[in-house]
Amino acid sequence: MAKSISLTRYLVEQQRVDGLIPSQLRLLLEVVARACKSISHAVNKGALGGVLGTATSENVQGEIQKKLDIIANEVLIEANEWGGHLAAMASEEMDGIYLVPNRYPQGEYLLLFDPLDGSSNIDVNVSIGTIFSVLKKPDDDRGVEEGDFLQPGTQQVAAGYCIYGPQTTLVLTVGDGVAMFTLDREQGSFVLTEENIRIPEDTKEFAINMSNMRHWDEPVKRYIDECLQGKEGPRGKDFNMRWIASMVADVHRILTRGGVFMYPWDKREPNKPGKLRLMYEANPMGWLVEQAGGAATNGKQRIMDIQPTQLHERVSVILGSKNEVERVTSYHSTI
Ligand code: P6P
């Protein structure tokens, strides 16, 4: 049996061979992975751990927080604030940025995360996950401010997610392809189980919340309608549909077997560009998908080229198999 490669060994070898992972970034990624192990443990306890259900608070998005949202956020903050690799953090669950306390050494990285994406699935035992993105802070001695986080996705130095499903799997890129690590609970370590992930450029599977159909813009309606026409329609093939309502789970499926995921702008809240968040959902997922040979746009431009103006800004998301994303995007340019 091939010798198993731990996340630690993988990162050390990436650091040694490619120099892609400076030691401080390697430390950061290992700390995030350990935090995800703790979150996985809490998630797996479910009702036995008294962690299901809602908390009494709302997050910056005005959404009622689940108990596990708050637990996951606290685990990530506590795990990362003392190591000296970070200057500050930002989370879907916190209004403003979190500066590393002065009692700890300041690092050169900024960590952004959605601590537990897919919260609506927590209480019904469906896969959820942690999404994270790493940026570098500006090279100056002044204190970090929120504006320092407002960098386009192309500036990410690492991105990934950890999915808490039948397996707990960490999926990571540092710009040299996508690797997957499955948690070996007996050893307590993440073990490399896939690397150089490639998304097929074509697909017969789309993921979208069909209940919003009447609210979509015409290009999205056209694309989905053509898929639904199947063999008899202009696509000349039948399509399958999936919607888990957990972006981490839908993206993991796409990284594993292809597909296109869409959460487009719709008329319900016309002033919002979309539902999903740019900085800690669309950018990290967009980079992972691109690193696996896929594409990620907001219907009009590459997601990772978007210049953020707000920490919690939202974006329309179309990502996955390259040829399908290009098709949907081309329909937007013909309106
Ligand atoms: P809807 C989860 O709340 C999330 O942010 C994504 O993970 C998911 O893709 C989407 O929202 C689901 O939204 O409107 O279908 O419940």
CSV table of C-alpha atoms and ligand atoms in Angstrom, one decimal:
chain,number,residue,atom,x,y,z
A,1,MET,CA,0.0,0.0,0.0
A,2,ALA,CA,1.4,3.4,-0.9
A,3,LYS,CA,2.8,5.4,2.0
A,4,SER,CA,0.2,7.9,3.2
A,5,ILE,CA,1.2,11.5,3.0
A,6,SER,CA,0.0,13.8,5.8
A,7,LEU,CA,-1.1,17.4,5.3
A,8,THR,CA,2.0,18.4,7.3
A,9,ARG,CA,4.4,16.4,5.0
A,10,TYR,CA,2.6,17.7,1.9
A,11,LEU,CA,3.0,21.3,3.0
A,12,VAL,CA,6.6,20.8,4.0
A,13,GLU,CA,7.3,19.3,0.5
A,14,GLN,CA,5.5,22.1,-1.2
A,15,GLN,CA,7.5,24.6,0.8
A,16,ARG,CA,10.8,22.8,0.1
A,17,VAL,CA,10.2,22.0,-3.6
A,18,ASP,CA,8.2,25.0,-4.9
A,19,GLY,CA,8.9,27.7,-2.3
A,20,LEU,CA,5.2,28.4,-2.7
A,21,ILE,CA,4.5,28.1,1.0
A,22,PRO,CA,6.7,30.2,3.2
A,23,SER,CA,6.9,28.7,6.7
A,24,GLN,CA,4.5,31.3,8.2
A,25,LEU,CA,1.9,30.3,5.6
A,26,ARG,CA,2.5,26.6,6.2
A,27,LEU,CA,2.0,27.3,10.0
A,28,LEU,CA,-1.2,29.2,9.2
A,29,LEU,CA,-2.6,26.4,7.0
A,30,GLU,CA,-1.8,23.7,9.6
A,31,VAL,CA,-3.5,25.8,12.3
A,32,VAL,CA,-6.6,26.2,10.2
A,33,ALA,CA,-6.7,22.5,9.5
A,34,ARG,CA,-6.5,21.8,13.2
A,35,ALA,CA,-9.3,24.2,13.9
A,36,CYS,CA,-11.4,22.4,11.2
A,37,LYS,CA,-10.7,19.1,13.0
A,38,SER,CA,-12.2,20.7,16.2
A,39,ILE,CA,-15.2,22.0,14.3
A,40,SER,CA,-15.7,18.6,12.7
A,41,HIS,CA,-15.7,17.1,16.2
A,42,ALA,CA,-18.4,19.5,17.4
A,43,VAL,CA,-20.5,19.0,14.2
A,44,ASN,CA,-20.3,15.2,14.5
A,45,LYS,CA,-21.6,15.3,18.1
A,46,GLY,CA,-24.8,17.0,16.9
A,47,ALA,CA,-27.7,16.7,19.3
A,48,LEU,CA,-25.4,14.7,21.7
A,49,GLY,CA,-23.3,17.8,22.1
A,50,GLY,CA,-26.1,20.3,22.6
A,51,VAL,CA,-24.8,22.2,19.6
A,52,LEU,CA,-27.9,22.1,17.3
A,53,GLY,CA,-30.5,24.8,17.0
A,54,THR,CA,-30.3,28.6,16.9
A,55,ALA,CA,-28.5,31.0,19.1
A,56,THR,CA,-30.3,34.1,20.3
A,57,SER,CA,-28.2,36.4,18.1
A,58,GLU,CA,-28.0,37.7,14.5
A,59,ASN,CA,-24.9,38.1,12.4
A,60,VAL,CA,-23.9,41.0,10.3
A,61,GLN,CA,-26.0,39.6,7.5
A,62,GLY,CA,-29.1,39.9,9.7
A,63,GLU,CA,-29.3,36.1,9.7
A,64,ILE,CA,-30.2,34.2,12.9
A,65,GLN,CA,-27.0,32.5,14.0
A,66,LYS,CA,-26.9,28.8,14.7
A,67,LYS,CA,-25.1,27.7,17.8
A,68,LEU,CA,-22.5,25.9,15.6
A,69,ASP,CA,-22.0,29.1,13.6
A,70,ILE,CA,-20.8,30.8,16.8
A,71,ILE,CA,-18.8,27.8,18.0
A,72,ALA,CA,-17.0,27.4,14.7
A,73,ASN,CA,-16.2,31.2,14.6
A,74,GLU,CA,-14.8,31.1,18.1
A,75,VAL,CA,-12.7,27.9,17.3
A,76,LEU,CA,-11.1,29.6,14.3
A,77,ILE,CA,-10.4,32.9,16.2
A,78,GLU,CA,-8.9,31.1,19.2
A,79,ALA,CA,-6.8,28.8,17.1
A,80,ASN,CA,-5.3,31.5,14.9
A,81,GLU,CA,-4.8,34.6,17.1
A,82,TRP,CA,-1.7,33.5,19.1
A,83,GLY,CA,0.6,31.8,16.4
A,84,GLY,CA,2.3,35.0,15.1
A,85,HIS,CA,1.3,34.2,11.5
A,86,LEU,CA,-1.7,36.5,11.3
A,87,ALA,CA,-2.3,40.3,11.5
A,88,ALA,CA,-6.1,40.1,11.5
A,89,MET,CA,-9.1,38.0,10.6
A,90,ALA,CA,-12.5,38.6,9.1
A,91,SER,CA,-15.6,36.4,9.3
A,92,GLU,CA,-19.1,36.2,8.0
A,93,GLU,CA,-20.1,36.0,11.6
A,94,MET,CA,-18.4,39.3,12.7
A,95,ASP,CA,-19.3,42.8,11.7
A,96,GLY,CA,-15.8,44.2,11.6
A,97,ILE,CA,-12.3,42.8,11.3
A,98,TYR,CA,-10.6,41.0,14.3
A,99,LEU,CA,-7.1,42.4,15.0
A,100,VAL,CA,-4.7,40.0,16.6
A,101,PRO,CA,-4.4,41.2,20.2
A,102,ASN,CA,-1.2,43.1,21.0
A,103,ARG,CA,-0.1,40.5,23.5
A,104,TYR,CA,0.6,38.2,20.6
A,105,PRO,CA,3.2,38.7,17.7
A,106,GLN,CA,1.8,40.1,14.5
A,107,GLY,CA,2.1,38.1,11.3
A,108,GLU,CA,2.0,39.1,7.6
A,109,TYR,CA,-1.3,37.3,6.7
A,110,LEU,CA,-5.0,38.1,6.7
A,111,LEU,CA,-7.4,35.2,7.2
A,112,LEU,CA,-11.0,35.4,6.0
A,113,PHE,CA,-13.6,32.7,6.6
A,114,ASP,CA,-17.2,31.6,6.6
A,115,PRO,CA,-16.8,29.5,9.7
A,116,LEU,CA,-19.8,27.2,8.9
A,117,ASP,CA,-21.3,27.5,5.5
A,118,GLY,CA,-24.7,25.9,4.8
A,119,SER,CA,-26.0,26.6,8.3
A,120,SER,CA,-29.6,25.8,7.2
A,121,ASN,CA,-28.4,22.2,6.9
A,122,ILE,CA,-26.9,21.8,10.4
A,123,ASP,CA,-30.1,20.6,12.1
A,124,VAL,CA,-31.0,18.2,9.3
A,125,ASN,CA,-27.7,16.4,9.2
A,126,VAL,CA,-26.7,17.5,5.7
A,127,SER,CA,-23.1,18.3,4.8
A,128,ILE,CA,-21.8,21.7,5.8
A,129,GLY,CA,-18.3,23.3,5.8
A,130,THR,CA,-15.8,25.9,6.6
A,131,ILE,CA,-14.5,28.1,3.8
A,132,PHE,CA,-11.3,30.2,4.1
A,133,SER,CA,-9.2,32.6,2.1
A,134,VAL,CA,-5.7,34.0,2.9
A,135,LEU,CA,-4.4,37.4,1.8
A,136,LYS,CA,-1.2,39.2,2.6
A,137,LYS,CA,-1.3,42.4,4.6
A,138,PRO,CA,0.2,45.5,3.0
A,139,ASP,CA,4.0,45.8,3.5
A,140,ASP,CA,4.0,48.7,5.9
A,141,ASP,CA,4.2,49.2,9.6
A,142,ARG,CA,0.9,50.8,10.1
A,143,GLY,CA,-1.9,48.9,11.9
A,144,VAL,CA,-4.2,46.8,9.7
A,145,GLU,CA,-7.5,48.3,8.8
A,146,GLU,CA,-10.6,46.9,7.1
A,147,GLY,CA,-9.6,48.4,3.8
A,148,ASP,CA,-6.5,46.2,3.8
A,149,PHE,CA,-8.8,43.2,3.3
A,150,LEU,CA,-10.4,44.7,0.2
A,151,GLN,CA,-8.2,42.9,-2.3
A,152,PRO,CA,-9.4,41.2,-5.5
A,153,GLY,CA,-9.4,37.4,-5.4
A,154,THR,CA,-6.3,37.3,-7.6
A,155,GLN,CA,-4.3,38.4,-4.5
A,156,GLN,CA,-5.1,35.3,-2.5
A,157,VAL,CA,-2.1,33.2,-1.4
A,158,ALA,CA,-4.1,30.2,-0.2
A,159,ALA,CA,-7.8,29.2,-0.3
A,160,GLY,CA,-9.7,26.2,0.7
A,161,TYR,CA,-12.6,24.6,2.6
A,162,CYS,CA,-13.3,21.7,4.9
A,163,ILE,CA,-16.4,19.8,4.3
A,164,TYR,CA,-18.1,18.0,7.2
A,165,GLY,CA,-19.9,15.2,5.5
A,166,PRO,CA,-19.7,11.4,5.5
A,167,GLN,CA,-16.0,12.1,5.5
A,168,THR,CA,-14.3,15.3,6.8
A,169,THR,CA,-12.2,16.5,3.8
A,170,LEU,CA,-9.9,19.5,3.6
A,171,VAL,CA,-9.6,20.9,0.0
A,172,LEU,CA,-6.7,23.3,-0.6
A,173,THR,CA,-4.9,25.4,-3.2
A,174,VAL,CA,-1.8,27.6,-2.8
A,175,GLY,CA,-1.7,28.3,-6.6
A,176,ASP,CA,-0.2,25.0,-7.7
A,177,GLY,CA,-3.4,22.9,-8.3
A,178,VAL,CA,-6.0,21.5,-5.9
A,179,ALA,CA,-5.3,18.8,-3.3
A,180,MET,CA,-7.8,16.9,-1.1
A,181,PHE,CA,-7.0,15.5,2.4
A,182,THR,CA,-9.3,13.2,4.2
A,183,LEU,CA,-9.4,13.2,8.0
A,184,ASP,CA,-8.1,9.9,9.4
A,185,ARG,CA,-9.9,9.9,12.8
A,186,GLU,CA,-7.8,7.0,14.1
A,187,GLN,CA,-4.6,9.0,13.5
A,188,GLY,CA,-6.2,12.4,14.1
A,189,SER,CA,-4.5,13.7,10.9
A,190,PHE,CA,-5.5,14.8,7.4
A,191,VAL,CA,-4.1,12.4,4.8
A,192,LEU,CA,-3.6,13.3,1.1
A,193,THR,CA,-6.3,11.4,-0.9
A,194,GLU,CA,-6.4,13.3,-4.2
A,195,GLU,CA,-4.2,15.9,-5.9
A,196,ASN,CA,-4.1,17.7,-9.2
A,197,ILE,CA,-7.9,17.8,-9.2
A,198,ARG,CA,-9.4,18.5,-12.7
A,199,ILE,CA,-13.0,19.6,-13.4
A,200,PRO,CA,-14.3,18.2,-16.8
A,201,GLU,CA,-14.8,21.1,-19.1
A,202,ASP,CA,-18.3,19.9,-20.1
A,203,THR,CA,-21.1,18.6,-17.9
A,204,LYS,CA,-24.7,17.3,-17.8
A,205,GLU,CA,-25.3,18.5,-14.2
A,206,PHE,CA,-26.4,21.9,-13.0
A,207,ALA,CA,-27.0,23.2,-9.4
A,208,ILE,CA,-29.3,26.1,-8.8
A,209,ASN,CA,-32.3,26.8,-6.4
A,210,MET,CA,-35.1,26.3,-9.0
A,211,SER,CA,-37.7,27.9,-6.6
A,212,ASN,CA,-36.2,31.3,-7.6
A,213,MET,CA,-36.8,30.8,-11.3
A,214,ARG,CA,-39.4,33.5,-11.6
A,215,HIS,CA,-37.0,36.0,-10.2
A,216,TRP,CA,-34.0,35.3,-12.5
A,217,ASP,CA,-32.7,37.5,-15.2
A,218,GLU,CA,-33.3,36.4,-18.8
A,219,PRO,CA,-29.8,34.9,-19.5
A,220,VAL,CA,-30.1,32.5,-16.5
A,221,LYS,CA,-33.7,31.6,-17.5
A,222,ARG,CA,-32.5,30.9,-21.0
A,223,TYR,CA,-29.6,28.7,-19.9
A,224,ILE,CA,-31.7,26.6,-17.4
A,225,ASP,CA,-34.6,26.4,-19.9
A,226,GLU,CA,-32.3,25.0,-22.5
A,227,CYS,CA,-30.9,22.4,-20.0
A,228,LEU,CA,-34.5,21.4,-19.1
A,229,GLN,CA,-35.4,20.8,-22.8
A,230,GLY,CA,-32.8,18.0,-22.8
A,231,LYS,CA,-32.1,15.9,-25.9
A,232,GLU,CA,-34.9,17.5,-27.8
A,233,GLY,CA,-33.7,21.0,-27.1
A,234,PRO,CA,-30.7,23.1,-28.4
A,235,ARG,CA,-28.3,21.4,-26.0
A,236,GLY,CA,-29.0,18.0,-27.6
A,237,LYS,CA,-28.5,16.2,-24.2
A,238,ASP,CA,-30.3,15.6,-21.0
A,239,PHE,CA,-29.2,17.3,-17.8
A,240,ASN,CA,-29.4,16.3,-14.2
A,241,MET,CA,-30.0,18.8,-11.3
A,242,ARG,CA,-28.6,18.9,-7.8
A,243,TRP,CA,-29.1,21.6,-5.1
A,244,ILE,CA,-27.8,20.9,-1.6
A,245,ALA,CA,-28.2,24.5,-0.4
A,246,SER,CA,-24.7,24.1,1.0
A,247,MET,CA,-22.1,25.8,-1.3
A,248,VAL,CA,-19.3,23.7,0.2
A,249,ALA,CA,-21.1,20.5,-0.7
A,250,ASP,CA,-22.2,21.6,-4.2
A,251,VAL,CA,-18.7,22.8,-5.0
A,252,HIS,CA,-17.1,19.6,-3.6
A,253,ARG,CA,-19.3,17.6,-6.0
A,254,ILE,CA,-18.2,19.8,-8.9
A,255,LEU,CA,-14.5,19.4,-8.0
A,256,THR,CA,-15.1,15.7,-7.8
A,257,ARG,CA,-17.2,15.1,-11.0
A,258,GLY,CA,-17.9,18.4,-12.8
A,259,GLY,CA,-21.0,20.5,-13.0
A,260,VAL,CA,-22.1,24.1,-12.9
A,261,PHE,CA,-23.2,25.9,-9.7
A,262,MET,CA,-25.2,29.1,-10.0
A,263,TYR,CA,-26.5,31.6,-7.4
A,264,PRO,CA,-27.3,34.5,-9.8
A,265,TRP,CA,-28.6,37.9,-9.1
A,266,ASP,CA,-32.4,37.9,-8.9
A,267,LYS,CA,-35.3,40.4,-8.6
A,268,ARG,CA,-36.1,39.6,-4.9
A,269,GLU,CA,-33.5,42.1,-3.7
A,270,PRO,CA,-32.5,44.0,-6.9
A,271,ASN,CA,-30.1,46.3,-5.0
A,272,LYS,CA,-28.0,43.3,-3.9
A,273,PRO,CA,-25.6,41.9,-6.6
A,274,GLY,CA,-26.3,38.3,-5.3
A,275,LYS,CA,-26.7,36.3,-2.2
A,276,LEU,CA,-23.3,34.8,-1.7
A,277,ARG,CA,-20.3,36.8,-0.3
A,278,LEU,CA,-17.4,37.7,-2.4
A,279,MET,CA,-14.5,37.8,0.1
A,280,TYR,CA,-15.0,34.5,2.0
A,281,GLU,CA,-17.2,32.4,-0.3
A,282,ALA,CA,-16.9,33.3,-4.0
A,283,ASN,CA,-13.2,34.2,-4.1
A,284,PRO,CA,-11.9,31.1,-2.4
A,285,MET,CA,-14.2,28.8,-4.2
A,286,GLY,CA,-13.5,30.7,-7.5
A,287,TRP,CA,-9.8,30.1,-7.1
A,288,LEU,CA,-10.2,26.4,-6.2
A,289,VAL,CA,-12.4,25.9,-9.3
A,290,GLU,CA,-10.0,27.8,-11.6
A,291,GLN,CA,-7.0,25.9,-10.2
A,292,ALA,CA,-8.9,22.7,-11.1
A,293,GLY,CA,-9.4,23.9,-14.7
A,294,GLY,CA,-12.9,25.4,-14.2
A,295,ALA,CA,-14.1,28.9,-14.4
A,296,ALA,CA,-15.9,31.4,-12.0
A,297,THR,CA,-17.7,34.5,-13.1
A,298,ASN,CA,-20.5,36.8,-11.9
A,299,GLY,CA,-22.2,36.5,-15.3
A,300,LYS,CA,-20.2,39.4,-16.6
A,301,GLN,CA,-16.6,39.2,-15.4
A,302,ARG,CA,-14.2,36.8,-13.7
A,303,ILE,CA,-15.1,36.8,-10.0
A,304,MET,CA,-11.4,37.0,-8.9
A,305,ASP,CA,-11.0,40.2,-10.8
A,306,ILE,CA,-13.7,42.0,-8.9
A,307,GLN,CA,-12.3,44.9,-6.8
A,308,PRO,CA,-14.1,44.6,-3.4
A,309,THR,CA,-15.6,47.8,-1.9
A,310,GLN,CA,-17.1,46.3,1.3
A,311,LEU,CA,-15.9,43.4,3.5
A,312,HIS,CA,-19.3,41.6,3.4
A,313,GLU,CA,-20.2,42.5,-0.2
A,314,ARG,CA,-22.3,40.0,-2.1
A,315,VAL,CA,-21.8,38.7,-5.6
A,316,SER,CA,-23.6,36.7,-8.3
A,317,VAL,CA,-21.9,33.3,-8.7
A,318,ILE,CA,-21.6,31.0,-11.7
A,319,LEU,CA,-18.8,28.5,-11.4
A,320,GLY,CA,-17.7,25.0,-12.4
A,321,SER,CA,-17.1,23.3,-15.7
A,322,LYS,CA,-15.4,25.8,-18.0
A,323,ASN,CA,-17.5,25.4,-21.1
A,324,GLU,CA,-20.8,25.7,-19.2
A,325,VAL,CA,-19.7,28.8,-17.3
A,326,GLU,CA,-18.5,30.4,-20.5
A,327,ARG,CA,-21.9,29.6,-22.1
A,328,VAL,CA,-23.9,31.2,-19.3
A,329,THR,CA,-21.5,34.2,-19.3
A,330,SER,CA,-21.9,34.6,-23.1
A,331,TYR,CA,-25.7,34.7,-22.7
A,332,HIS,CA,-25.2,37.7,-20.3
A,333,SER,CA,-23.2,39.6,-22.9
A,334,THR,CA,-25.9,39.2,-25.6
A,335,ILE,CA,-28.5,41.2,-23.5
B,1,P6P,P1,-30.8,29.0,-0.6
B,1,P6P,C1,-26.0,28.7,2.7
B,1,P6P,O1,-26.8,29.5,3.5
B,1,P6P,C2,-25.6,29.5,1.4
B,1,P6P,O2,-24.9,30.6,1.8
B,1,P6P,C3,-24.8,28.6,0.5
B,1,P6P,O3,-24.0,27.7,1.1
B,1,P6P,C4,-25.8,28.0,-0.4
B,1,P6P,O4,-25.4,27.6,-1.7
B,1,P6P,C5,-26.9,29.0,-0.4
B,1,P6P,O5,-26.8,29.9,0.7
B,1,P6P,C6,-28.3,28.4,-0.3
B,1,P6P,O6,-29.2,29.4,-0.5
B,1,P6P,O7,-31.5,30.4,-0.9
B,1,P6P,O8,-31.0,28.0,-1.6
B,1,P6P,O9,-31.2,28.5,0.8
